[in-house]
Coordinates of C-alpha atoms and ligand atoms in Angstrom, one line a residue:
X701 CA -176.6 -34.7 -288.5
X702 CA -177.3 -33.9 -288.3
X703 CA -176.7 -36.2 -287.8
X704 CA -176.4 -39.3 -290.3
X705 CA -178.2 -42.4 -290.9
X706 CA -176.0 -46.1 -290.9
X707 CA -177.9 -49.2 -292.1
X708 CA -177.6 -51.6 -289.9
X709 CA -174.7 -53.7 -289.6
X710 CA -176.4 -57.1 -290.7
X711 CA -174.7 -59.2 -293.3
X712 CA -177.8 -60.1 -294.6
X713 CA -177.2 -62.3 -297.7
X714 CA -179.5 -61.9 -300.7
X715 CA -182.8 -63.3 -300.7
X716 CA -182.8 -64.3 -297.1
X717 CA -185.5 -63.2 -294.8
X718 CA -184.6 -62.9 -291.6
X719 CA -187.8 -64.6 -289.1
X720 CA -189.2 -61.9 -286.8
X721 CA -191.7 -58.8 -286.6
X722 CA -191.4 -54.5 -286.1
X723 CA -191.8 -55.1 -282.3
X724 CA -193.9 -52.2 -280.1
X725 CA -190.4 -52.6 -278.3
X726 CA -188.8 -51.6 -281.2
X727 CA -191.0 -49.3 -282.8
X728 CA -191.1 -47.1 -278.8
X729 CA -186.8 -47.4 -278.9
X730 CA -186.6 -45.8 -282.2
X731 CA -188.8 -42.8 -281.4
X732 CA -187.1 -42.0 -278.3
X733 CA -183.7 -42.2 -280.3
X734 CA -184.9 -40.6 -283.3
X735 CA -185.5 -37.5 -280.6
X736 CA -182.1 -37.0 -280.8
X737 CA -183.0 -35.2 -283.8
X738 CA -185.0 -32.6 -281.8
X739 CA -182.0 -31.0 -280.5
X740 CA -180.2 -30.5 -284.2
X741 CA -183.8 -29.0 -285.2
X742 CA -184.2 -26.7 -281.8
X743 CA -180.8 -24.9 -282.8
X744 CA -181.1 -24.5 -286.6
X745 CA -184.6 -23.3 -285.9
X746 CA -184.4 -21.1 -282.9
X747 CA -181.2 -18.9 -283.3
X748 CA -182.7 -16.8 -286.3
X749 CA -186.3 -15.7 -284.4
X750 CA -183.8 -14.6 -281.6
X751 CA -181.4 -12.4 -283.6
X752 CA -184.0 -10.7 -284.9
X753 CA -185.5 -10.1 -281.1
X754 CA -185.1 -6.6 -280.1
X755 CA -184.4 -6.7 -276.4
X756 CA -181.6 -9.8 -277.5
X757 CA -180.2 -7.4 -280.1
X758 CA -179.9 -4.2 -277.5
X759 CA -178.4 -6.3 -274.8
X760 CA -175.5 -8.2 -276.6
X761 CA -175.5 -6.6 -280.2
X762 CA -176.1 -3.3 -279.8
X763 CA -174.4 -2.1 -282.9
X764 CA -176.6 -4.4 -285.0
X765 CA -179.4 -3.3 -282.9
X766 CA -178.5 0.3 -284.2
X767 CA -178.4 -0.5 -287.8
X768 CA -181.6 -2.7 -287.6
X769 CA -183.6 0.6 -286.3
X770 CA -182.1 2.4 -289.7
X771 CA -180.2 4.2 -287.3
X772 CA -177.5 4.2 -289.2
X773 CA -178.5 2.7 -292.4
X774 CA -181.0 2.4 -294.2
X775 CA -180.0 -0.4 -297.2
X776 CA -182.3 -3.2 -296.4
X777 CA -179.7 -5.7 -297.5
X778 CA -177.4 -5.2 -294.9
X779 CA -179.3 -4.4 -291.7
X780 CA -178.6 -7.2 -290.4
X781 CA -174.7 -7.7 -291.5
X782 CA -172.6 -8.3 -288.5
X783 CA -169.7 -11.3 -288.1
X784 CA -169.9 -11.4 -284.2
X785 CA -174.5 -12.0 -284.5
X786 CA -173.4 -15.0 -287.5
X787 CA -170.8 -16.3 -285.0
X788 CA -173.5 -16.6 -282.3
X789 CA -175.4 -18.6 -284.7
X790 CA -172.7 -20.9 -286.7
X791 CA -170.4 -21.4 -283.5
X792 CA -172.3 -24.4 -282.5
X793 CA -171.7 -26.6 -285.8
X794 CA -168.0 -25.6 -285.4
X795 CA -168.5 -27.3 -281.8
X796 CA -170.8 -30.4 -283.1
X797 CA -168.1 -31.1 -286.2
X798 CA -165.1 -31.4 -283.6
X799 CA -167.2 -33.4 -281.2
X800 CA -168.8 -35.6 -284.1
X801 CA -164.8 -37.6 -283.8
X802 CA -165.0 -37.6 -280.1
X803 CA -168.0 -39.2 -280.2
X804 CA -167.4 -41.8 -282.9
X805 CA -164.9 -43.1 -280.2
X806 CA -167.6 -42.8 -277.6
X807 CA -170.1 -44.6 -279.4
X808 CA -167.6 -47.5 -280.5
X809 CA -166.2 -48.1 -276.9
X810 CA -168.8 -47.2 -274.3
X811 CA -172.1 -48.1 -276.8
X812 CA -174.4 -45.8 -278.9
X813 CA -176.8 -45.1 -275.6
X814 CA -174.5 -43.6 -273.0
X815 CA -172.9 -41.1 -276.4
X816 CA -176.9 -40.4 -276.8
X817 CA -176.7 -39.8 -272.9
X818 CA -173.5 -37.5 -272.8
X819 CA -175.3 -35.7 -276.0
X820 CA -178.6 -35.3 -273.5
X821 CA -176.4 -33.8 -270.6
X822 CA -174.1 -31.6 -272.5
X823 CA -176.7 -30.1 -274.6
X824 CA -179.2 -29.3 -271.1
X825 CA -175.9 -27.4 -269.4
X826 CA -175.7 -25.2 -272.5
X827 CA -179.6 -24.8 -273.0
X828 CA -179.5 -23.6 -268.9
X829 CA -176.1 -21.0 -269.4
X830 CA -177.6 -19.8 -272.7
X831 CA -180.9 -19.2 -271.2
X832 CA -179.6 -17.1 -267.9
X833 CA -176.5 -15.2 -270.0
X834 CA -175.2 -12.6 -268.6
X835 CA -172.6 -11.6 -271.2
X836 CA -171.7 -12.2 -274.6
X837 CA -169.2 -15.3 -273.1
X838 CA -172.0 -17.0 -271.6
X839 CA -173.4 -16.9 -275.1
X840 CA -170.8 -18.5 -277.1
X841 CA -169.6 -20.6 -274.3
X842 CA -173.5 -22.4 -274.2
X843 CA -173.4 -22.4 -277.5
X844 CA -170.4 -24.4 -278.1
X845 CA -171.9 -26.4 -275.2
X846 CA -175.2 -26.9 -277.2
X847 CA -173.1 -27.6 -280.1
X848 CA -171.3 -30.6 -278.5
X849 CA -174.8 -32.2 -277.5
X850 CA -175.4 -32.0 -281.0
X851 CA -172.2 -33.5 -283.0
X852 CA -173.0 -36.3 -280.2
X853 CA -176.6 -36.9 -281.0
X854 CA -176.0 -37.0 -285.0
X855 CA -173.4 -39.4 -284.9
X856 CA -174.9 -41.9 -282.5
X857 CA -178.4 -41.6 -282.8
X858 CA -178.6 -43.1 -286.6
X859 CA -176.4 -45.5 -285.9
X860 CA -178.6 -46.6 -283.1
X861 CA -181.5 -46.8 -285.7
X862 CA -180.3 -48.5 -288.4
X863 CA -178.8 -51.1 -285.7
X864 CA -182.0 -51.8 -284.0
X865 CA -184.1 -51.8 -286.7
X866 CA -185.7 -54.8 -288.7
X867 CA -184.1 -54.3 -292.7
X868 CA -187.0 -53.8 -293.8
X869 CA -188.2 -50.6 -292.4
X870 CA -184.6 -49.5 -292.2
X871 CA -185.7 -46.5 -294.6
X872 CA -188.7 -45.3 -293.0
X873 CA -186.7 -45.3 -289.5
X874 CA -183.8 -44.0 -290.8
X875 CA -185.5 -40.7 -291.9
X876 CA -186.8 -40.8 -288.6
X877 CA -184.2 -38.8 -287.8
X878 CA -184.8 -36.1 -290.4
X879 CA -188.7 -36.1 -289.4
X880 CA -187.5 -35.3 -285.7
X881 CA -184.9 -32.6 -286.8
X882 CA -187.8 -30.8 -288.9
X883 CA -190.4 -31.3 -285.6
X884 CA -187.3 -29.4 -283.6
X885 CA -187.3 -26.3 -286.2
X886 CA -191.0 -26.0 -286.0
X887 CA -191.2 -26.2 -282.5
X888 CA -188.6 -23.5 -282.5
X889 CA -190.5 -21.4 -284.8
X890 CA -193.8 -21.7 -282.8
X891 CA -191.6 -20.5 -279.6
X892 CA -190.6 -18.3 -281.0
X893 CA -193.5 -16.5 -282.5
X894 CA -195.1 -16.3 -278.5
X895 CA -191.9 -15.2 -276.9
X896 CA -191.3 -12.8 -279.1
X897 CA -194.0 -11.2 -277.4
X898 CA -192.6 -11.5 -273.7
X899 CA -189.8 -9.0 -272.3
X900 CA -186.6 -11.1 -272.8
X901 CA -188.8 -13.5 -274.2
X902 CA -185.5 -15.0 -275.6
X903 CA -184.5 -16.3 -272.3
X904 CA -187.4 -18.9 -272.6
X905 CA -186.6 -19.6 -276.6
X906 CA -182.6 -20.5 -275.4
X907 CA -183.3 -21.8 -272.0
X908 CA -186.2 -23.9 -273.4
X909 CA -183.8 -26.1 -275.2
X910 CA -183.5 -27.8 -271.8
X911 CA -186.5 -29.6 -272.5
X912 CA -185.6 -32.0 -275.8
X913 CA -182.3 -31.9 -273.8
X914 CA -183.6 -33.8 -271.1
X915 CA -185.7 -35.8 -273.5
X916 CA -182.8 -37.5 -274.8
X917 CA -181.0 -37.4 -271.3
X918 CA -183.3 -39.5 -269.9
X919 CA -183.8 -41.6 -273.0
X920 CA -180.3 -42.1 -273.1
X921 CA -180.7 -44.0 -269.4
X922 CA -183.6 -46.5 -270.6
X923 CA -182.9 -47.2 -273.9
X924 CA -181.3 -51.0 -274.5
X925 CA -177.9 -51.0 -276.4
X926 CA -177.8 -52.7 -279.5
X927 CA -177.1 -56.0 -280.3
X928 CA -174.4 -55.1 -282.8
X929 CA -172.4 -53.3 -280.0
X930 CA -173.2 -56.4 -277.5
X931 CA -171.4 -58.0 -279.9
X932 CA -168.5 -56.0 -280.5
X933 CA -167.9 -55.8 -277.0
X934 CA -168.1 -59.8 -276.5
X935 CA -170.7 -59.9 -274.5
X936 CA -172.9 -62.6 -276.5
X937 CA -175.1 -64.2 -274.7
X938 CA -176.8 -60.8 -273.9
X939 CA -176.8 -59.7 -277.3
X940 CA -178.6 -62.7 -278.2
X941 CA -181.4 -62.2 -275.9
X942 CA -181.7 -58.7 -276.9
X943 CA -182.2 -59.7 -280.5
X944 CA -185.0 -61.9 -279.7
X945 CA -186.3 -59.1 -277.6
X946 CA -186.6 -56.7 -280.5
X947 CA -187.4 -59.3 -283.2
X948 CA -190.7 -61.0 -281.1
X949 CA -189.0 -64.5 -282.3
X950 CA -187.0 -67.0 -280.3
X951 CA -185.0 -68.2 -283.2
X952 CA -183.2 -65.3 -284.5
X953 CA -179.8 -67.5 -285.3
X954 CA -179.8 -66.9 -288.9
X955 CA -179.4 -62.7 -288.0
X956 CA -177.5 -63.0 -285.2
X957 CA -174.6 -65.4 -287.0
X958 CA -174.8 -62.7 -289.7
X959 CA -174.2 -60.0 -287.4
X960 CA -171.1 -61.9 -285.9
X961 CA -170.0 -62.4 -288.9
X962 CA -170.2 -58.8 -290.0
X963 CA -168.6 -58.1 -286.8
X964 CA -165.5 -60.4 -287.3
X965 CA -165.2 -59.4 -291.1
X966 CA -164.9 -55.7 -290.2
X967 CA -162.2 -56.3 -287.0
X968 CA -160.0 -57.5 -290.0
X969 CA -160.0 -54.1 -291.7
X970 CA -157.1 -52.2 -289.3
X971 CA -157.4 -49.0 -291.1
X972 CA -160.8 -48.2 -292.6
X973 CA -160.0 -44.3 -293.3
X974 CA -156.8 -45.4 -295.4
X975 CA -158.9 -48.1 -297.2
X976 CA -161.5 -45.3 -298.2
X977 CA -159.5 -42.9 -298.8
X978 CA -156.5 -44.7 -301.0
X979 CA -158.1 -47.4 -302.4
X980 CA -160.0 -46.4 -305.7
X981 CA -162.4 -49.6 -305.2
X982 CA -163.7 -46.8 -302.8
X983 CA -164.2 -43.9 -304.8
X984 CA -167.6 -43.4 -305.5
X985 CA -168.6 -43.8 -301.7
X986 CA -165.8 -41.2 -300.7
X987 CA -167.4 -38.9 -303.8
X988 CA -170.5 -39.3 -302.2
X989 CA -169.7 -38.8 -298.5
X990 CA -167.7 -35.6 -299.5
X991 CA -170.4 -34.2 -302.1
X992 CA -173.8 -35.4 -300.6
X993 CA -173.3 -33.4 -297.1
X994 CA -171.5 -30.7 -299.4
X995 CA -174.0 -29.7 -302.1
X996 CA -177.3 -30.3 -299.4
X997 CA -176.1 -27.1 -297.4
X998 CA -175.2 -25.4 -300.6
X999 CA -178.8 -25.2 -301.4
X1000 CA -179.2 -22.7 -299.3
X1001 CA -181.8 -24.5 -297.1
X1002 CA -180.3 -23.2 -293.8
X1003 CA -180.7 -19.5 -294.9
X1004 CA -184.0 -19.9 -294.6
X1005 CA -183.8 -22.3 -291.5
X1006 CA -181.5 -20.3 -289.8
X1007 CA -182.4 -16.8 -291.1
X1008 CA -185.8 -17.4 -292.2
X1009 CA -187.0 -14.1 -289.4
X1010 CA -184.4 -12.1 -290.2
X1011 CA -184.7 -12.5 -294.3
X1012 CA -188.4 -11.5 -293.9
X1013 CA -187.6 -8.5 -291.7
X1014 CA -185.0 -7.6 -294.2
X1015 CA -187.7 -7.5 -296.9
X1016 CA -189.5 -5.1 -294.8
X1017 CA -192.3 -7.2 -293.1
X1018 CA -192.9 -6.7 -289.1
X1019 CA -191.7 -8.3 -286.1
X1020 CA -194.6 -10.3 -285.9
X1021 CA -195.3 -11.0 -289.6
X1022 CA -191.8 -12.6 -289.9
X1023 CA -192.0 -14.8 -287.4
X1024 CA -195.4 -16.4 -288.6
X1025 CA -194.0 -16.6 -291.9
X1026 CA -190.8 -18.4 -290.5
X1027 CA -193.6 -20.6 -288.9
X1028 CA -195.5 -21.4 -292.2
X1029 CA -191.9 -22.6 -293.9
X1030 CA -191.2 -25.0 -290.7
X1031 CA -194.8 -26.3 -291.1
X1032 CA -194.4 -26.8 -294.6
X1033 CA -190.7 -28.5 -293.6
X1034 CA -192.4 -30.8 -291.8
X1035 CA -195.1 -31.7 -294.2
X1036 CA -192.9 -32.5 -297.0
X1037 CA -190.5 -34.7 -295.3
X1038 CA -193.4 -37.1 -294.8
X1039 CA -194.0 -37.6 -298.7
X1040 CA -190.0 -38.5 -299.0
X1041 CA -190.4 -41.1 -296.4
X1042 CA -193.5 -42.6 -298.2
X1043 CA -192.2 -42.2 -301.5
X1044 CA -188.0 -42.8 -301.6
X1045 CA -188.9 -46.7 -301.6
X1046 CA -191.9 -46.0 -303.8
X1047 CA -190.8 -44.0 -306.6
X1048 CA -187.0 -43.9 -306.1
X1049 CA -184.4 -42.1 -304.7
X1050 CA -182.7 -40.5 -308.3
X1051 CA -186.6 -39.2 -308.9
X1052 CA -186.7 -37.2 -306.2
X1053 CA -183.8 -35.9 -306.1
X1054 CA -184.6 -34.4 -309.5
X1055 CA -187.8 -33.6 -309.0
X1056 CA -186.6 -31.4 -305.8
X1057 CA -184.1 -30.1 -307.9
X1058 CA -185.6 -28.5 -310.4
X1059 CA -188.4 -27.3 -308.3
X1060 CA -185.7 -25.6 -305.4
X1061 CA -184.2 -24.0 -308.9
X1062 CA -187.0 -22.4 -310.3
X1063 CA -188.3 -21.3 -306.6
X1064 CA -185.3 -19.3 -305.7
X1065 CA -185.2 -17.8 -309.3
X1066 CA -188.4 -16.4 -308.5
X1067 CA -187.4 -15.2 -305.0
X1068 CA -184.1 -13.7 -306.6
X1069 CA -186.3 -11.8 -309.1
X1070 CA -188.9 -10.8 -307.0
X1071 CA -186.1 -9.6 -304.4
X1072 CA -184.6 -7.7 -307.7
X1073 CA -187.8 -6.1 -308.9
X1074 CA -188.5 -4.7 -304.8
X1075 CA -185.0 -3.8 -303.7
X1076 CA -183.1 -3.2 -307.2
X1077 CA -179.3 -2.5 -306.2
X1078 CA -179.9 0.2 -303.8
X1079 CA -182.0 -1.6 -301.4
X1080 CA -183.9 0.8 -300.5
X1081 CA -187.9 -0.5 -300.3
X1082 CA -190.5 -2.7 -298.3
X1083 CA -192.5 -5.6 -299.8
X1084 CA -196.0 -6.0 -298.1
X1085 CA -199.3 -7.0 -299.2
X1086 CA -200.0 -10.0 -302.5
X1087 CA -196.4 -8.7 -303.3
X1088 CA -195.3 -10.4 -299.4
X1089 CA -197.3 -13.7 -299.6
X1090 CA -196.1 -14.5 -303.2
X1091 CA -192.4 -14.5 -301.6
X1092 CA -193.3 -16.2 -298.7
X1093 CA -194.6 -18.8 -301.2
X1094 CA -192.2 -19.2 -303.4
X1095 CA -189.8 -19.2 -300.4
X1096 CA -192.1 -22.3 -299.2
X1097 CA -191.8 -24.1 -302.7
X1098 CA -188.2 -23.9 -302.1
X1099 CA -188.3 -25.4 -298.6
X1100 CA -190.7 -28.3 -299.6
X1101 CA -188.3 -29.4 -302.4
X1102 CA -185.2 -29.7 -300.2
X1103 CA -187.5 -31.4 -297.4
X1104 CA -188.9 -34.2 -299.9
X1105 CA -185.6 -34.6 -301.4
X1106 CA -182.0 -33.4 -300.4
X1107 CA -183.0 -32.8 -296.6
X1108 CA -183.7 -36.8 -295.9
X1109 CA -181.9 -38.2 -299.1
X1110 CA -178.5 -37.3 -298.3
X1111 CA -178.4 -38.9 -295.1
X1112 CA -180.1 -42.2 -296.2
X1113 CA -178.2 -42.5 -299.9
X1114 CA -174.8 -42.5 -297.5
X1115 CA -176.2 -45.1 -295.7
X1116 CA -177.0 -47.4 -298.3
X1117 CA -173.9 -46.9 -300.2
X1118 CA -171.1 -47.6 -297.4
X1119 CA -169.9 -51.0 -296.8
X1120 CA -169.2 -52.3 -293.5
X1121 CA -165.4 -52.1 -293.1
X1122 CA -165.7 -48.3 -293.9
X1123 CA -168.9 -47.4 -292.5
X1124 CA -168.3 -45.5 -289.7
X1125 CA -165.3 -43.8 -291.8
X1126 CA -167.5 -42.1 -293.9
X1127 CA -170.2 -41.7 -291.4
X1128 CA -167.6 -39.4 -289.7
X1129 CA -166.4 -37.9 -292.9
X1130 CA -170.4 -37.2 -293.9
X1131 CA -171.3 -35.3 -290.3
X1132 CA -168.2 -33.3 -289.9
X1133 CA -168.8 -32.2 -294.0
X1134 CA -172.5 -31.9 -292.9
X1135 CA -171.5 -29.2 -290.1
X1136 CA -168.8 -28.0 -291.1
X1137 CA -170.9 -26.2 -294.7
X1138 CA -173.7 -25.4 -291.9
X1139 CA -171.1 -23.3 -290.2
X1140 CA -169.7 -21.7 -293.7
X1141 CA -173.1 -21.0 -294.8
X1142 CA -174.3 -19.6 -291.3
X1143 CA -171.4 -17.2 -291.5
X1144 CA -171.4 -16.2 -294.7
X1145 CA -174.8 -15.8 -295.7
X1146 CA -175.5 -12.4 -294.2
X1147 CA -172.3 -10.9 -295.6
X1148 CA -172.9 -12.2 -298.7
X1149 CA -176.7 -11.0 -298.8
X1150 CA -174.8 -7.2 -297.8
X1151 CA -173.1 -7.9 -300.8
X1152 CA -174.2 -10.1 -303.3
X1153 CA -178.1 -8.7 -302.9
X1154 CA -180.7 -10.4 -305.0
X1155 CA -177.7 -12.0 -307.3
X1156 CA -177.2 -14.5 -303.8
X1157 CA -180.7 -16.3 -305.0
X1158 CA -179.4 -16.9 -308.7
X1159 CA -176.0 -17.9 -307.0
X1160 CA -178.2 -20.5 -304.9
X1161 CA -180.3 -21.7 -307.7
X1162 CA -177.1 -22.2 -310.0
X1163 CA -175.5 -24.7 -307.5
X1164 CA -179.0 -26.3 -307.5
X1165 CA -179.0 -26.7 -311.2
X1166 CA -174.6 -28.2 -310.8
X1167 CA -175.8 -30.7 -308.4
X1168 CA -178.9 -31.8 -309.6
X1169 CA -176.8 -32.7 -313.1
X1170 CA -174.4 -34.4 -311.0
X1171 CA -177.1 -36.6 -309.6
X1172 CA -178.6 -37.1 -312.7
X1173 CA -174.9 -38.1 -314.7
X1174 CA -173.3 -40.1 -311.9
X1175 CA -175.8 -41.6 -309.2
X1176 CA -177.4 -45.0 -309.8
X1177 CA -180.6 -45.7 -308.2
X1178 CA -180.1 -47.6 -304.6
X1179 CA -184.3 -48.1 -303.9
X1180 CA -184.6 -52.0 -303.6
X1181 CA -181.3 -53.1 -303.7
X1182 CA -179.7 -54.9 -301.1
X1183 CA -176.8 -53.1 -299.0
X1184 CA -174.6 -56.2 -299.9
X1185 CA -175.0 -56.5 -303.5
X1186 CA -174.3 -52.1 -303.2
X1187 CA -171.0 -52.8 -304.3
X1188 CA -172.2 -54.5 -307.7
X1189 CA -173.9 -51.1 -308.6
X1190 CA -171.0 -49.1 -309.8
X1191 CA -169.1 -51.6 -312.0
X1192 CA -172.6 -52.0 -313.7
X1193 CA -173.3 -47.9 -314.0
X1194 CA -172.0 -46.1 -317.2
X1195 CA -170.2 -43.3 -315.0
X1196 CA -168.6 -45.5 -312.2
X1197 CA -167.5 -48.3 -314.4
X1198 CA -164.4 -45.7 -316.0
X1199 CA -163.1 -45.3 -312.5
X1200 CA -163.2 -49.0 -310.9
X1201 CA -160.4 -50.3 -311.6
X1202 CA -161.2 -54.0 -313.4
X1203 CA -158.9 -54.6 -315.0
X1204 CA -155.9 -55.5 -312.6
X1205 CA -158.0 -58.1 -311.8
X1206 CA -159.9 -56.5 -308.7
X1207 CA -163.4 -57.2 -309.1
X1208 CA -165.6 -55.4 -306.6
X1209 CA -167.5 -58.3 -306.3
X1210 CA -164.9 -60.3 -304.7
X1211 CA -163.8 -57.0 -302.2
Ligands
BGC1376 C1 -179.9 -30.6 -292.9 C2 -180.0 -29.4 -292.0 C3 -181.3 -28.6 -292.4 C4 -182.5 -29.5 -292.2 C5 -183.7 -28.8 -292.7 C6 -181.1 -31.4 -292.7 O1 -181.1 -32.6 -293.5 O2 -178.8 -31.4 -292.6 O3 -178.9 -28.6 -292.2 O4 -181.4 -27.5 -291.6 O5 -182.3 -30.7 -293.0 O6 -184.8 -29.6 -292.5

């Protein structure tokens, strides 16, 4: 989840307005949490400007190493080919999807700070074994390590947002979290570009993940719990003070009756995974948890956040070169994701997403039939010069459609659309989906570039085209509408109204 984003768990009714203010307390917890995001970032972004360091190559992938030189080959498309060099990289989300369960326990029993916590430590004793390894084991051991800190961090640290904050900036916080995953890639990047320079230099890019780590360690000490989990845990009279803490106001009752309300209401629902799986008044927010975390990593995106160095060596630009230009596509990451949080609740979240679409489809055309024109089947070639910066462009145009639309909008569109009684069901179902295509893509894409060639691109840009006509057919707009009258949305939309069943009587309205 990277972690996904949960609105928060008030049952506020239409047209209230709860009293109260965006509190500097409030504002400050929310930034520390929103760190959490830093660690997701660190790993997507780092791993790639590493595998394509040569010292880290000689020491634990020598064979790689060999083909990399031309040693042994000299197709560009599959220098870099090698299961055991994916696994190091796609082992984590393998980690972070089975820990993403633990911690939804975590979280609901011992509160959303001390999971944020355990995320923190975890994460710090993989950073330190990854950055003093010794052996291949030491490797995938830290990794798996770093991967736990992760599954941790995505499931709790949205949820901590969307509790803690006021409704109505529950967007712009909630893609917090995407803001602070995009900083971590970046930041990555940057390290990457000056280590790359220093013998073993990729000691300090690994080890270095120590320091969001500890970020979130320490936040994980000093942040308050929320009042939602105050709640659930019976321990009222705190929860109430804490509400007027992060509100500004003394009277918060109207909130706080809502939240115990909302608390009660989903105690009642014993089994929320058999109510979203079985019950078809649940379909479209099952279709979405299982298609929106799906279809975002089947963009492609994390080829270019994961392999972003490697890709441009394999086009034939330097050491250097390809890490700048891994640089310039986290910078431009970065940049985008600020438009999506200033224009979801502006312009909508079905624009967007189309708008990305179609812009992601024509920029890895492009890149497909630039690759094509270089490379041909053979891949034999280099691409340098105008001929280099037009790919890294189009590469960039790629990278700022996902960020302004599928990179934050598939987190928040999840959290909009999931009720209470099944929220943290399909928040569960949402990260482990989330990782689990992260890993599939990590470990295919190098095969499949071996393979596949420039053809991979128009593959890419195809499932673009599929799921930006699913969005376009099948998802109402959610900007504006209030999470409790979400439900009303799909009896009243042309594709969702065949599938809910009406007519034995079941209204969605009264669910
Ligand atoms: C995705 C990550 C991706 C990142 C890029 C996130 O929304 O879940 O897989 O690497 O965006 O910014």
């Amino acid at each position: 989840m990277a972690g996904g984003i949960v609105p928060s768990s008030g049952g506020r009714e239409p047209g209230k307005d709860y009293p109260g203010e965006t509190t500097m307390y409030v504002i400050i917890a929310c930034i520390v949490a929103a760190m959490g995001g830093l660690i997701f970032g660190y790993d997507i972004g780092i791993s790639g400007g590493v595998t394509s360091m040569t010292p880290f190559l000689k020491s634990f992938f020598p064979s790689v190493y060999r083909k990399e030189s031309g040693i042994q080959s000299s197709n560009q498309y599959c220098k870099f080919d090698s299961q055991i060099l994916t696994l190091f990289t796609s082992s984590l989300y393998i980690a972070a999807l089975l820990a993403s369960f633990v911690a939804s326990w975590i979280t609901r029993r011992f509160g959303r700070t001390w999971t944020i916590f355990y995320g923190g430590l975890v994460f710090v004793v993989g950073a330190v074994m990854n950055g003093l390894a010794q052996n291949l084991a030491m490797l995938i051991i830290g990794r798996l390590l770093l991967g736990v800190g992760v599954g941790f961090a995505s499931q709790s640290v949205p949820l901590y947002l969307s509790e803690m904050a006021p409704y109505k900036m529950r967007g712009a916080l909630n893609q917090m979290f995407q803001l602070f995953i995009t900083i971590g890639i970046l930041i990555a990047n940057v390290l990457n570009y000056f280590t790359n320079r220093m013998e073993n230099g990729w000691r300090w890019s690994l080890g270095l993940a120590a320091v969001p780590g500890l970020v979130i360690l320490v936040g994980g000490i000093f942040l308050p719990e929320t009042p939602n989990f105050l709640i659930d845990r019976n321990r009222s009279e705190e929860a109430k003070k804490r509400l007027q803490r992060i509100r500004g106001v003394a009277n918060v009752d109207e909130e706080y009756n809502d939240l115990v309300a909302a608390s009660e209401a989903s105690k009642k629902v014993t089994n929320p995974w058999h109510r979203l799986f079985f019950d078809r008044n649940y379909r479209p927010q099952l279709t979405y948890s299982v298609a929106l975390p799906s279809l975002q990593q089947i963009t492609g995106i994390n080829v270019v956040m994961f392999y972003a160095p490697v890709l441009f060596k394999t086009l034939g630009f330097g050491g250097d070169a390809s890490l700048m230009s891994a640089l310039i596509t986290g910078g431009v990451n970065v940049l985008a994701t600020f438009v999506a949080i200033w224009l979801a609740d502006r312009k909508g979240r079905r624009t967007l997403f189309l708008a990305g679409g179609i812009q992601m489809f024509i920029s890895q055309l492009v890149v497909g039939g630039l690759i094509w024109y270089k490379f041909k089947w053979s891949g034999e070639g280099n691409i340098s010069g105008a001929y280099a910066i037009i790919v890294v462009l189009f590469i960039c145009a790629f990278v700022t459609g996902f960020a302004y639309s599928w990179g934050p909008l598939a987190w928040l569109v999840i959290s909009e659309i999931l009720p209470l009684e099944v929220r943290s069901a399909g928040q569960s179902v949402n990260v482990s989906l989330n990782m689990f295509w992260t890993f599939v893509i990590g470990q295919a894409f190098l095969i499949l570039l071996c393979h596949l060639k420039f053809l991979l691109f128009f593959v890419f840009a195809i499932c673009v085209l599929g799921m930006s006509l699913f969005i376009y057919i099948t998802l109402p707009e959610t900007k504006g509408i209030p999470i409790e009258e979400m439900s009303r949305i799909w009896s009243l939309n042309s594709f969702w109204k065949k599938y809910i069943p009406t007519e034995d009587g079941v209204k969605l309205e009264e669910i």
